[in-house]
mmCIF file of C-alpha atoms in Angstrom:
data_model
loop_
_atom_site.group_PDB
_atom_site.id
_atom_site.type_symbol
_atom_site.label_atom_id
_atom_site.label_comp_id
_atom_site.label_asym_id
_atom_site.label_seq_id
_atom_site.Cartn_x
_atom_site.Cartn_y
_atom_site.Cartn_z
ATOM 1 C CA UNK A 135 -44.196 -38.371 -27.153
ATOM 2 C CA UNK A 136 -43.721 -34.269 -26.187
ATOM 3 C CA UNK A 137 -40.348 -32.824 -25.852
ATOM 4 C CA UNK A 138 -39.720 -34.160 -22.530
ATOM 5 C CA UNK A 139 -39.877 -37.933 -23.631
ATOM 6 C CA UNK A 140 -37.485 -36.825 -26.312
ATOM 7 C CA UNK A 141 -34.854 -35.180 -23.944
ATOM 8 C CA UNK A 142 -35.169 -38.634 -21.790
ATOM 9 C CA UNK A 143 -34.649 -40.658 -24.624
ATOM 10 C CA UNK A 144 -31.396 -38.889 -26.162
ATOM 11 C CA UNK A 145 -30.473 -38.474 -22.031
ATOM 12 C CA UNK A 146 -30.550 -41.989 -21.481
ATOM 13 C CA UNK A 147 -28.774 -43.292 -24.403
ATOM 14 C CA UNK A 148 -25.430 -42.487 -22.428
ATOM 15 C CA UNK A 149 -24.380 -43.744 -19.264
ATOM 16 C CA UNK A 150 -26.887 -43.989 -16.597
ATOM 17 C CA UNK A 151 -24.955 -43.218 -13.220
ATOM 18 C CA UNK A 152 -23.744 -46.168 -10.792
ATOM 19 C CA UNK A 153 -25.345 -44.299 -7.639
ATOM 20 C CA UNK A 154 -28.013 -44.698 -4.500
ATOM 21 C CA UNK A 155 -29.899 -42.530 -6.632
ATOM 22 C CA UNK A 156 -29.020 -42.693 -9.862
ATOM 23 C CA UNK A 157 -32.784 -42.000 -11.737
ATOM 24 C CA UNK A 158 -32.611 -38.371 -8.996
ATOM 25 C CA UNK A 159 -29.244 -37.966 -10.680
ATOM 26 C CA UNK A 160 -30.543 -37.798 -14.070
ATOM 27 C CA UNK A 161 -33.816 -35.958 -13.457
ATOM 28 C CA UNK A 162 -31.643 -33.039 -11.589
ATOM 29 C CA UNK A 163 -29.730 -32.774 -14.835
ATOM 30 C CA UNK A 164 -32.652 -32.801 -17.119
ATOM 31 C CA UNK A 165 -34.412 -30.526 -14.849
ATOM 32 C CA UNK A 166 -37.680 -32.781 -13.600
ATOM 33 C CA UNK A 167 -38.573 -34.618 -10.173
ATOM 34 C CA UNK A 168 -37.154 -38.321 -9.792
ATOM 35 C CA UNK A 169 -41.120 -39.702 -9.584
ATOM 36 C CA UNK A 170 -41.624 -38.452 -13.213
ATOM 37 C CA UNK A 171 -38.636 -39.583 -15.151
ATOM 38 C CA UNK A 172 -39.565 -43.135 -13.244
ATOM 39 C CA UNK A 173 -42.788 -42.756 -14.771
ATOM 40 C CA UNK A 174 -42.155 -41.443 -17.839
ATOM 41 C CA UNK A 175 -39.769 -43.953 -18.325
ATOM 42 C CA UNK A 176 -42.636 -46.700 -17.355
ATOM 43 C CA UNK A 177 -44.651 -45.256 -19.907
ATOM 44 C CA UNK A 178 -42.211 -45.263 -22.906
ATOM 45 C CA UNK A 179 -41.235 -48.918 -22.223
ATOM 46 C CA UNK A 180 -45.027 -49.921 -22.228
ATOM 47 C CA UNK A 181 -45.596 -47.945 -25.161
ATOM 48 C CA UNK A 182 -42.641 -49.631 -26.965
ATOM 49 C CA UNK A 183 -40.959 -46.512 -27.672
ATOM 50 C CA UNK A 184 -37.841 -48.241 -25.321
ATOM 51 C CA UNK A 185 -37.053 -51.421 -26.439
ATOM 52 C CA UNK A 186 -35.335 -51.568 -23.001
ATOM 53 C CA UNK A 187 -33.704 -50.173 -20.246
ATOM 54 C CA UNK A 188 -31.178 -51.357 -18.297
ATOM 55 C CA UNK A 189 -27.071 -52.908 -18.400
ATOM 56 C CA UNK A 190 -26.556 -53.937 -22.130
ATOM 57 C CA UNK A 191 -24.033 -56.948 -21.913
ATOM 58 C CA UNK A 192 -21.347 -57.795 -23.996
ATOM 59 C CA UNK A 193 -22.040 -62.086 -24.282
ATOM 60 C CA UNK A 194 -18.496 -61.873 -26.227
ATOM 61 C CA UNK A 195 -17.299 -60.635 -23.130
ATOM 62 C CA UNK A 196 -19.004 -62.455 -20.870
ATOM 63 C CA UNK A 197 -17.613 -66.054 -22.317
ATOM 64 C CA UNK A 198 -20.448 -66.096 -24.898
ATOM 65 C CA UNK A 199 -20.133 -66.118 -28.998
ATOM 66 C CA UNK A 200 -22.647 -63.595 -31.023
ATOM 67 C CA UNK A 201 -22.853 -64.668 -35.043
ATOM 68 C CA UNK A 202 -24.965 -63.389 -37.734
ATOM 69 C CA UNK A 203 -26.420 -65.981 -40.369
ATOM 70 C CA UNK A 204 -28.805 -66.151 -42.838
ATOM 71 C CA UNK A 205 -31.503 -68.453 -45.205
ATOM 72 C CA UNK A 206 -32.221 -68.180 -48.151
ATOM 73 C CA UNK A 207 -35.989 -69.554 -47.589
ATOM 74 C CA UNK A 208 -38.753 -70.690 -50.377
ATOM 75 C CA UNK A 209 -41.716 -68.069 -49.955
ATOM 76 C CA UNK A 210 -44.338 -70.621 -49.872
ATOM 77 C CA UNK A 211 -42.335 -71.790 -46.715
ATOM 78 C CA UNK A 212 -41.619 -69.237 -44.916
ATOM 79 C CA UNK A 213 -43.904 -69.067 -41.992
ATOM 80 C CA UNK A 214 -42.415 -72.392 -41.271
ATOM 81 C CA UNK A 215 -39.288 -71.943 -41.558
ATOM 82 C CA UNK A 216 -39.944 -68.423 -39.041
ATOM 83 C CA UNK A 217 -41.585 -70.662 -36.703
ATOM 84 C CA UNK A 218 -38.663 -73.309 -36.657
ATOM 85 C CA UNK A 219 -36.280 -70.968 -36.493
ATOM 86 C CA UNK A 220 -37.718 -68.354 -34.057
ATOM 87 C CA UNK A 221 -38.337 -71.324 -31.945
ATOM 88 C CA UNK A 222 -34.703 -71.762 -30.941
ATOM 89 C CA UNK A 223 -33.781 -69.525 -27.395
ATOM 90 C CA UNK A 224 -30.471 -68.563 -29.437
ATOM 91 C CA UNK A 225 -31.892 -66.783 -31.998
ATOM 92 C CA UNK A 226 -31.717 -62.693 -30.419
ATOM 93 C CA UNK A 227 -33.102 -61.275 -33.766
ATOM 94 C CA UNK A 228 -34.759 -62.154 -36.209
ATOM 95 C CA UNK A 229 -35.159 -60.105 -39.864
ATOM 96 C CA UNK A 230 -36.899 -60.790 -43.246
ATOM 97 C CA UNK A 231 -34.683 -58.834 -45.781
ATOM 98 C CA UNK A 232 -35.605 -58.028 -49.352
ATOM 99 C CA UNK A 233 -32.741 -60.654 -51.120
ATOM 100 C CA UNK A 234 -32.316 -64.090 -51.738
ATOM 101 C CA UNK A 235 -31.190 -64.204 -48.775
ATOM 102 C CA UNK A 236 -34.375 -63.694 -47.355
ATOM 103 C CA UNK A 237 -33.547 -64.230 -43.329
ATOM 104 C CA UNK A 238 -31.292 -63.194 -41.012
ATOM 105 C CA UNK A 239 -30.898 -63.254 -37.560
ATOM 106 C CA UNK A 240 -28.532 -62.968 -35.103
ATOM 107 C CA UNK A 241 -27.506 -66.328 -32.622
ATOM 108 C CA UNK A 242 -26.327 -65.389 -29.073
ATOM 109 C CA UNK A 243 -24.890 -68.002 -26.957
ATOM 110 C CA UNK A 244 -23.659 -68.870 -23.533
ATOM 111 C CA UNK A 245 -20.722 -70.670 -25.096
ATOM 112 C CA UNK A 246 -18.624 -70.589 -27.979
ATOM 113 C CA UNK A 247 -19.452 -74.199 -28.964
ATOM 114 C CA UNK A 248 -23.036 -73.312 -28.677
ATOM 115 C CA UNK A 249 -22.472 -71.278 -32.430
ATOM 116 C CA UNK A 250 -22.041 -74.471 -34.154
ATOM 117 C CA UNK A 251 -24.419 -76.516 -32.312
ATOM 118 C CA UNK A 252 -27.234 -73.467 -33.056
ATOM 119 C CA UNK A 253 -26.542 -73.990 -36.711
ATOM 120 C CA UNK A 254 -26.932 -77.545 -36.643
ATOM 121 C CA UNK A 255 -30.211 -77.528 -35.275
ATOM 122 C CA UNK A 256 -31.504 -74.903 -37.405
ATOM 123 C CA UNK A 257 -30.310 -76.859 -40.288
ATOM 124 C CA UNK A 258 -32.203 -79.948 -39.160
ATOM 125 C CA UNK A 259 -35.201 -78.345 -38.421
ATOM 126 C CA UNK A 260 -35.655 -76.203 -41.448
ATOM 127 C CA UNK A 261 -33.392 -78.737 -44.211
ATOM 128 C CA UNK A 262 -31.647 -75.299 -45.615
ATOM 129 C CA UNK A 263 -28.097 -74.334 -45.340
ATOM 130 C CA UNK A 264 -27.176 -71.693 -43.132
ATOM 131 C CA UNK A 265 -24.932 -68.562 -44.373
ATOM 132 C CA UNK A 266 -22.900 -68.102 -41.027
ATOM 133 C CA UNK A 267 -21.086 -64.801 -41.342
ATOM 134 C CA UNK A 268 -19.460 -64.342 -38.278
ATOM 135 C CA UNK A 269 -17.407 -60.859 -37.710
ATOM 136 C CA UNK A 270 -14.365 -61.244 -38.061
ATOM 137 C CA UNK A 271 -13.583 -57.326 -37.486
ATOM 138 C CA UNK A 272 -15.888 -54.541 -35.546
ATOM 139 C CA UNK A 273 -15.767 -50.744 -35.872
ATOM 140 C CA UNK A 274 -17.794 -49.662 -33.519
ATOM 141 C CA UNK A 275 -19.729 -46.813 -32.492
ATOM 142 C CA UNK A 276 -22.951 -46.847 -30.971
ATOM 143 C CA UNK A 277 -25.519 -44.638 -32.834
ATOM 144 C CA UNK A 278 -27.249 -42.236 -31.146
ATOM 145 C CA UNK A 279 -30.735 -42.136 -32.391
ATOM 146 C CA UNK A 280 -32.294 -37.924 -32.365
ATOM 147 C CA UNK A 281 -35.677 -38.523 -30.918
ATOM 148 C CA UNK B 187 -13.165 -60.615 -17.352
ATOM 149 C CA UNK B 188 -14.034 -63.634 -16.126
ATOM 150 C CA UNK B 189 -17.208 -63.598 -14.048
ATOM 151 C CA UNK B 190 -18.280 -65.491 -10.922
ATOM 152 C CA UNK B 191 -21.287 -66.472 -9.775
ATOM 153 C CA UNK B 192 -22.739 -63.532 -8.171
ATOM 154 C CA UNK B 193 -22.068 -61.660 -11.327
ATOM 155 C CA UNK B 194 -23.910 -64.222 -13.282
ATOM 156 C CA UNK B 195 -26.545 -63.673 -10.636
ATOM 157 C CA UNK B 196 -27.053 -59.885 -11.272
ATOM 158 C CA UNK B 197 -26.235 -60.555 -15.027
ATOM 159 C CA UNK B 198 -29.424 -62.874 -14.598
ATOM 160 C CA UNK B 199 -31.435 -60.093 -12.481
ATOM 161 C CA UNK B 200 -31.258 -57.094 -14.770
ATOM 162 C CA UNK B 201 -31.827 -59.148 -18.616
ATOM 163 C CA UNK B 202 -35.335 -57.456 -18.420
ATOM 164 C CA UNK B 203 -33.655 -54.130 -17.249
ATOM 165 C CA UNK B 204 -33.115 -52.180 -14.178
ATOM 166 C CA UNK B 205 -35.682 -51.645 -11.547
ATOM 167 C CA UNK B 206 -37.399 -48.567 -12.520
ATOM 168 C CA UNK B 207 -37.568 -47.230 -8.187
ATOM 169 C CA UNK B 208 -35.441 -44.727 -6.785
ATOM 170 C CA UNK B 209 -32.799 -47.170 -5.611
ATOM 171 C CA UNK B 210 -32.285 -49.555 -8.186
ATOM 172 C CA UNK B 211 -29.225 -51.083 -7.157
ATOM 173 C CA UNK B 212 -30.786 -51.592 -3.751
ATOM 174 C CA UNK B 213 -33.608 -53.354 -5.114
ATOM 175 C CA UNK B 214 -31.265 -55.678 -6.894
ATOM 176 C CA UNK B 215 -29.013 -55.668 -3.724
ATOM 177 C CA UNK B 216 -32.275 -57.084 -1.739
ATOM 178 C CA UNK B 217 -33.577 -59.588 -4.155
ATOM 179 C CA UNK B 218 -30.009 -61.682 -4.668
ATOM 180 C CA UNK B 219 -29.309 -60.583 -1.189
ATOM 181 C CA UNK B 220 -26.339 -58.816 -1.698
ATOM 182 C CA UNK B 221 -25.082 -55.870 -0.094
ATOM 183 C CA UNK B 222 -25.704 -52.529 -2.397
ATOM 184 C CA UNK B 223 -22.196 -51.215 -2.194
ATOM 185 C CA UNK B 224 -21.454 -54.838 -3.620
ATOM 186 C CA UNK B 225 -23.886 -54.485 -6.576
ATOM 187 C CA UNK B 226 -22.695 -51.175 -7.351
ATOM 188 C CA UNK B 227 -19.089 -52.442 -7.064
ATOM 189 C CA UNK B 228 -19.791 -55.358 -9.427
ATOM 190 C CA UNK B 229 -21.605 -53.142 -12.009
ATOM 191 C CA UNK B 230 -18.696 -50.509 -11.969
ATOM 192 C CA UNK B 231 -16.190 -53.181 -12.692
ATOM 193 C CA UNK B 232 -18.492 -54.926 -15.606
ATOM 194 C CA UNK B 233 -18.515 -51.427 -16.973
ATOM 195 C CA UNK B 234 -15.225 -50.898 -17.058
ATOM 196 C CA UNK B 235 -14.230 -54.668 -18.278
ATOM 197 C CA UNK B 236 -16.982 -53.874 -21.029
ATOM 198 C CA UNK B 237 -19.281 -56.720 -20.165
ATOM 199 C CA UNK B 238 -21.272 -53.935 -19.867
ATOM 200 C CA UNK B 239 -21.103 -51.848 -23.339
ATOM 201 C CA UNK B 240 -23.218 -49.206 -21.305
ATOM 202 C CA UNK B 241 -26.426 -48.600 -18.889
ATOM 203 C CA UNK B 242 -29.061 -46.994 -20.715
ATOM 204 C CA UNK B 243 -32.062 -46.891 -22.877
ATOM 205 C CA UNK B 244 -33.110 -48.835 -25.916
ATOM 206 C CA UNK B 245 -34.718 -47.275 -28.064
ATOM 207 C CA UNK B 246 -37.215 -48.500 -31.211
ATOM 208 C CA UNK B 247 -35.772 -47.261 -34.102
ATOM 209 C CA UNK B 248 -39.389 -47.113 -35.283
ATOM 210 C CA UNK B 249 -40.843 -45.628 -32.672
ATOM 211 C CA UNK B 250 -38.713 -43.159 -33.517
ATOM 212 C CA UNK B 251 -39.738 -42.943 -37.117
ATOM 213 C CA UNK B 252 -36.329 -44.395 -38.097
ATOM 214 C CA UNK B 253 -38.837 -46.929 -40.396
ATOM 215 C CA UNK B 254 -36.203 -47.285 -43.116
ATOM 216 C CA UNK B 255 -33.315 -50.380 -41.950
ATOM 217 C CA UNK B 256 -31.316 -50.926 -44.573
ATOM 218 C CA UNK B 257 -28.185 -53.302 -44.398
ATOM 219 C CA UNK B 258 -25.957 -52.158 -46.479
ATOM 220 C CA UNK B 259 -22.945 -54.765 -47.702
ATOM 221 C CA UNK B 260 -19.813 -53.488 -49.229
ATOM 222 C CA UNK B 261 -17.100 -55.713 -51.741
ATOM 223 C CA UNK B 262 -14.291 -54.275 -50.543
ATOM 224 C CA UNK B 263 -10.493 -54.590 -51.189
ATOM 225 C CA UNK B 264 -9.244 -57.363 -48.467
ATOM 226 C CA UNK B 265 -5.998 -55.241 -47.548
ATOM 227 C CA UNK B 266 -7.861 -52.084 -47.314
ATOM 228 C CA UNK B 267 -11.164 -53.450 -45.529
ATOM 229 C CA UNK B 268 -9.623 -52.171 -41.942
ATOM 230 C CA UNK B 269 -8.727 -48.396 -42.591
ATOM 231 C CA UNK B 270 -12.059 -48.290 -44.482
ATOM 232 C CA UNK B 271 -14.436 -50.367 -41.898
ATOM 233 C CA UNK B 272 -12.863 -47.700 -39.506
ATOM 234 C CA UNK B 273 -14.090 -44.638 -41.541
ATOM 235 C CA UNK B 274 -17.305 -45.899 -42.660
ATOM 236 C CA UNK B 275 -17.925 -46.763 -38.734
ATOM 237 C CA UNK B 276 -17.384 -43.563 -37.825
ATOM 238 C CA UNK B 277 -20.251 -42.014 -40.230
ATOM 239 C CA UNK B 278 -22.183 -40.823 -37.392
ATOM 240 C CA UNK B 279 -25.662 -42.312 -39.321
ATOM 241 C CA UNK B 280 -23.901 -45.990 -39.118
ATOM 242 C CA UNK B 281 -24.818 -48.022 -36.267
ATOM 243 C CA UNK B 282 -22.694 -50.806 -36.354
ATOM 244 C CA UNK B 283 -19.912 -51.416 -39.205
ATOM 245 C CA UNK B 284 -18.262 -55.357 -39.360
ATOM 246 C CA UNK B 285 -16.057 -57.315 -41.400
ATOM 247 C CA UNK B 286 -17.570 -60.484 -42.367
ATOM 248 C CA UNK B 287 -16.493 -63.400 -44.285
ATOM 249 C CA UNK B 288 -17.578 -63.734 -48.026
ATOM 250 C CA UNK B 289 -19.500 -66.727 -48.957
ATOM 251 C CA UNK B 290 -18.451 -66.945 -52.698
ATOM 252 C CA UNK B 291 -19.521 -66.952 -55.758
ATOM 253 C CA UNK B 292 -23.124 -66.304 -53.698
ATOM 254 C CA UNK B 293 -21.991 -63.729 -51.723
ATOM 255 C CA UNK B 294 -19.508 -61.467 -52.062
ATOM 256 C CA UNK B 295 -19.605 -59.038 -49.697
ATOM 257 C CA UNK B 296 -17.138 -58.462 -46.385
ATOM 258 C CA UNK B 297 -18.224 -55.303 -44.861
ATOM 259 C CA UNK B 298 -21.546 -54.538 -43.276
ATOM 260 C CA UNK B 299 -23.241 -51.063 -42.350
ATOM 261 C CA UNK B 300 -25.952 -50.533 -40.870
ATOM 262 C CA UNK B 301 -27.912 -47.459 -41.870
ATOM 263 C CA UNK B 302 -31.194 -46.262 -40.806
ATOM 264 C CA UNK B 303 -33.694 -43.830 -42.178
ATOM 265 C CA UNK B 304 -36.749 -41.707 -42.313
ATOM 266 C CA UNK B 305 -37.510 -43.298 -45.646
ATOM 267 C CA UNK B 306 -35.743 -45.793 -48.083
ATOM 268 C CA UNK B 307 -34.394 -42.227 -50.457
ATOM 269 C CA UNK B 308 -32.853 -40.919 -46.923
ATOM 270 C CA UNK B 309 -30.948 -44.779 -46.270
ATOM 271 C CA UNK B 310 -29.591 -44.484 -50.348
ATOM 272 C CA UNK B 311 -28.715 -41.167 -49.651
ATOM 273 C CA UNK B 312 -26.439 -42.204 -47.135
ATOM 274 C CA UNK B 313 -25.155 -45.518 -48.979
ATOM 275 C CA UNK B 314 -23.844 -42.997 -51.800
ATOM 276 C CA UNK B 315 -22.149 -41.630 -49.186
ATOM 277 C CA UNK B 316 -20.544 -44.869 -48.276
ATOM 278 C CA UNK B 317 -19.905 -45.552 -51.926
ATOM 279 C CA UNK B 318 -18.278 -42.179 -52.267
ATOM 280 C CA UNK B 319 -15.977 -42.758 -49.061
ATOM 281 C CA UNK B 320 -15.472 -46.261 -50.153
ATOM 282 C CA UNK B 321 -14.490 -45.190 -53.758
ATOM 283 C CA UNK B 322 -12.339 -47.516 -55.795
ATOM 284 C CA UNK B 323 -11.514 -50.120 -53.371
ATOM 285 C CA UNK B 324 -15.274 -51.245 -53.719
ATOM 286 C CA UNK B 325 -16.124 -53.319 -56.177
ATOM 287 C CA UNK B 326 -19.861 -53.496 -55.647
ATOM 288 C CA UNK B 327 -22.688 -53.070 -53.311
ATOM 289 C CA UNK B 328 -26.205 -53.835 -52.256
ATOM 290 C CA UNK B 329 -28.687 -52.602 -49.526
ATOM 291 C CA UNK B 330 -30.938 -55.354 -47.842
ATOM 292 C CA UNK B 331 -33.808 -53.521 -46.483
ATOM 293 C CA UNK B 332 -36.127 -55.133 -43.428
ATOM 294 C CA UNK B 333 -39.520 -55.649 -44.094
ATOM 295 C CA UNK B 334 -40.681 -57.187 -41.070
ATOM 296 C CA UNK B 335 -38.704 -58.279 -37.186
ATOM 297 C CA UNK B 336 -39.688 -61.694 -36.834
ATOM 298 C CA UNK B 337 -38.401 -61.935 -33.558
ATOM 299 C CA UNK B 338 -36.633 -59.302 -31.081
ATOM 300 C CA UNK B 339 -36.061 -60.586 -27.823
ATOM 301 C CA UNK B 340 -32.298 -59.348 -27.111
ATOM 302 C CA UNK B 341 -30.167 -61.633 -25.246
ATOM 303 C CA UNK B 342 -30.828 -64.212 -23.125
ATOM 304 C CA UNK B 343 -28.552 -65.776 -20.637
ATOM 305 C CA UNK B 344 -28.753 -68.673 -18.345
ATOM 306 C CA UNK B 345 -28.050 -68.395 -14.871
#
C-alpha cells in the first residue's frame, strides 16, 4: 500500500457521490485519472485491504432486526460448535473472544421474528444457551480508520 | 422507509458492492433494467431515509494494522448509561458504543465500546480513558479481545 492507496482509503470512507460519474468525481478531487482509482480500488479489494465497497444498509431500517449474542463454548468443542454455528446464513460475524464467553457473533435478519427463530436453531444445533444482548440504545459514530 | 420491490431489487444488486466502471449506477440501471436517473433517485432517497448509513469503502481493520479488537464492556449506572454512552461514543477511537441488556449474576455489563489498536497496550490505553470519562458511575469493567474472525460475510439479504 503507497500513499496513494492510503488517500483512497481515508477518501472513500465518506460519501461516495450519487452521479453519472461518480468514481471521475472522486479521482478529480484526489488528483488521479478515473481508470486508476477503478483499479486501484480493484486491487485493494482483492488484496483484502477493503473489506468492501459499495451502499452499506441499515437491515434495522430496511424491516430487518440486527442482535448480538454469545456462547460460552467447551474448548474441546469448539470447532463444532464454529461449524454449527457459522453454518446458519444469519450469522454476519462471527468472533472468538478471550472470556467465558468465548463466541460472539452478530445475527442479521430479514425479519424481526427471524431473531428468535436464529436463536432457536443455534440452540438446537449446538445444545448451549445463547446470551442474546440485543441494543437497546446506540451512540453512534462511524470510526474513521487513518490508513 | 418502507421499500418496494425495485428497491429490494437494487438492495439485492449492490450486497457485493458497487460496480467498480465509470458509470456504476448505469451498470446497475442495465442489469435490473431500470432507468439510471431511477437508480440514482432510489439510492438518494435510501440515503437520506438511512437505509443507507453511507456509500463507501470497508476497510480491514487489519489490513490496516489496527490488529488489536478489543470489546470493551462497561457496568454502568442505569440512569446515567445515556449521557455517558453519548460521550464515550463520541471518543473519536470508539467505533460503535451500545447499551445492552445485562445478563445477571453472569454478566453484568450494559454498555459496549468498541476500541481498536496497534497493539493490546494502545486498546488499554484507551479503556483507561473510558474508565476515566466513565468515573464513578462505573462499577467495573472488562476488555474481550478477538483472537480469531470465524466468519465475516456482512449482511445478507433475500430478494
Amino acid at each position: 500500500m503507497d500513499d496513494l492507496d492510503r488517500k483512497i482509503v481515508n477518501a472513500l470512507q465518506g460519501g461516495f457521490p450519487v452521479c453519472e460519474r461518480p468514481y471521475l468525481e472522486v479521482a478529480s478531487r484526489l488528483g488521479m485519472a478515473e481508470e486508476e482509482l477503478i483499479a486501484r480500488l480493484e486491487k485493494l479489494l482483492a488484496d483484502r485491504v477493503l473489506t468492501r465497497f459499495g451502499p452499506l444498509y441499515n437491515a434495522e431500517r430496511m424491516g430487518g432486526a440486527f442482535t448480538l449474542a454469545a456462547l460460552s463454548v467447551p474448548e474441546a468443542d469448539y470447532d463444532r460448535v464454529a461449524q454449527a454455528v457459522n453454518a446458519l446464513p444469519q450469522v454476519a460475524h462471527n468472533y472468538r473472544r478471550e472470556h467465558t464467553l468465548n463466541m460472539w457473533f452478530v445475527l442479521a435478519t430479514d425479519t424481526r421474528e427471524g431473531i428468535a427463530d436464529a436463536i432457536r436453531e443455534i440452540e438446537a444445533r449446538t445444545g448451549l444457551p445463547v446470551f442474546n444482548f440485543p441494543k437497546e440504545e446506540e451512540f453512534f459514530l462511524e470510526l474513521r480508520f487513518a490508513a | 422507509m418502507n421499500l418496494d420491490a425495485t428497491d429490494r431489487r437494487l438492495v439485492h444488486a449492490t450486497q457485493d458492492g458497487l460496480p467498480l466502471t465509470p458509470r456504476p449506477y448505469h451498470a446497475l440501471a442495465e442489469r435490473l433494467n431500470l432507468e439510471p436517473a431511477e437508480v440514482m433517485a432510489r439510492m438518494e432517497k435510501m440515503l437520506a431515509a438511512g437505509v443507507v448509513r453511507r456509500i463507501g469503502a470497508v476497510p480491514n481493520h487489519y489490513a490496516l494494522g489496527y490488529t488489536a479488537n478489543g470489546m470493551t464492556v462497561w457496568d454502568v449506572d442505569d440512569d446515567k448509561a445515556r449521557e455517558l454512552g453519548r460521550q464515550v461514543g463520541g471518543l473519536d477511537f470508539v467505533s460503535h458504543c451500545y447499551r445492552r441488556p445485562r445478563h445477571l449474576p453472569d454478566w453484568p455489563y450494559n454498555l459496549f465500546a468498541m476500541v481498536h489498536g496497534k497493539d493490546r497496550t494502545e486498546v488499554e490505553e484507551k479503556s483507561r480513558r473510558i474508565a476515566d470519562l466513565l468515573g464513578d458511575a462505573c462499577r467495573g469493567h472488562e476488555i474481550l479481545y478477538s483472537s480469531r474472525i470465524l466468519k465475516k460475510t456482512g449482511l445478507r439479504f433475500g430478494g
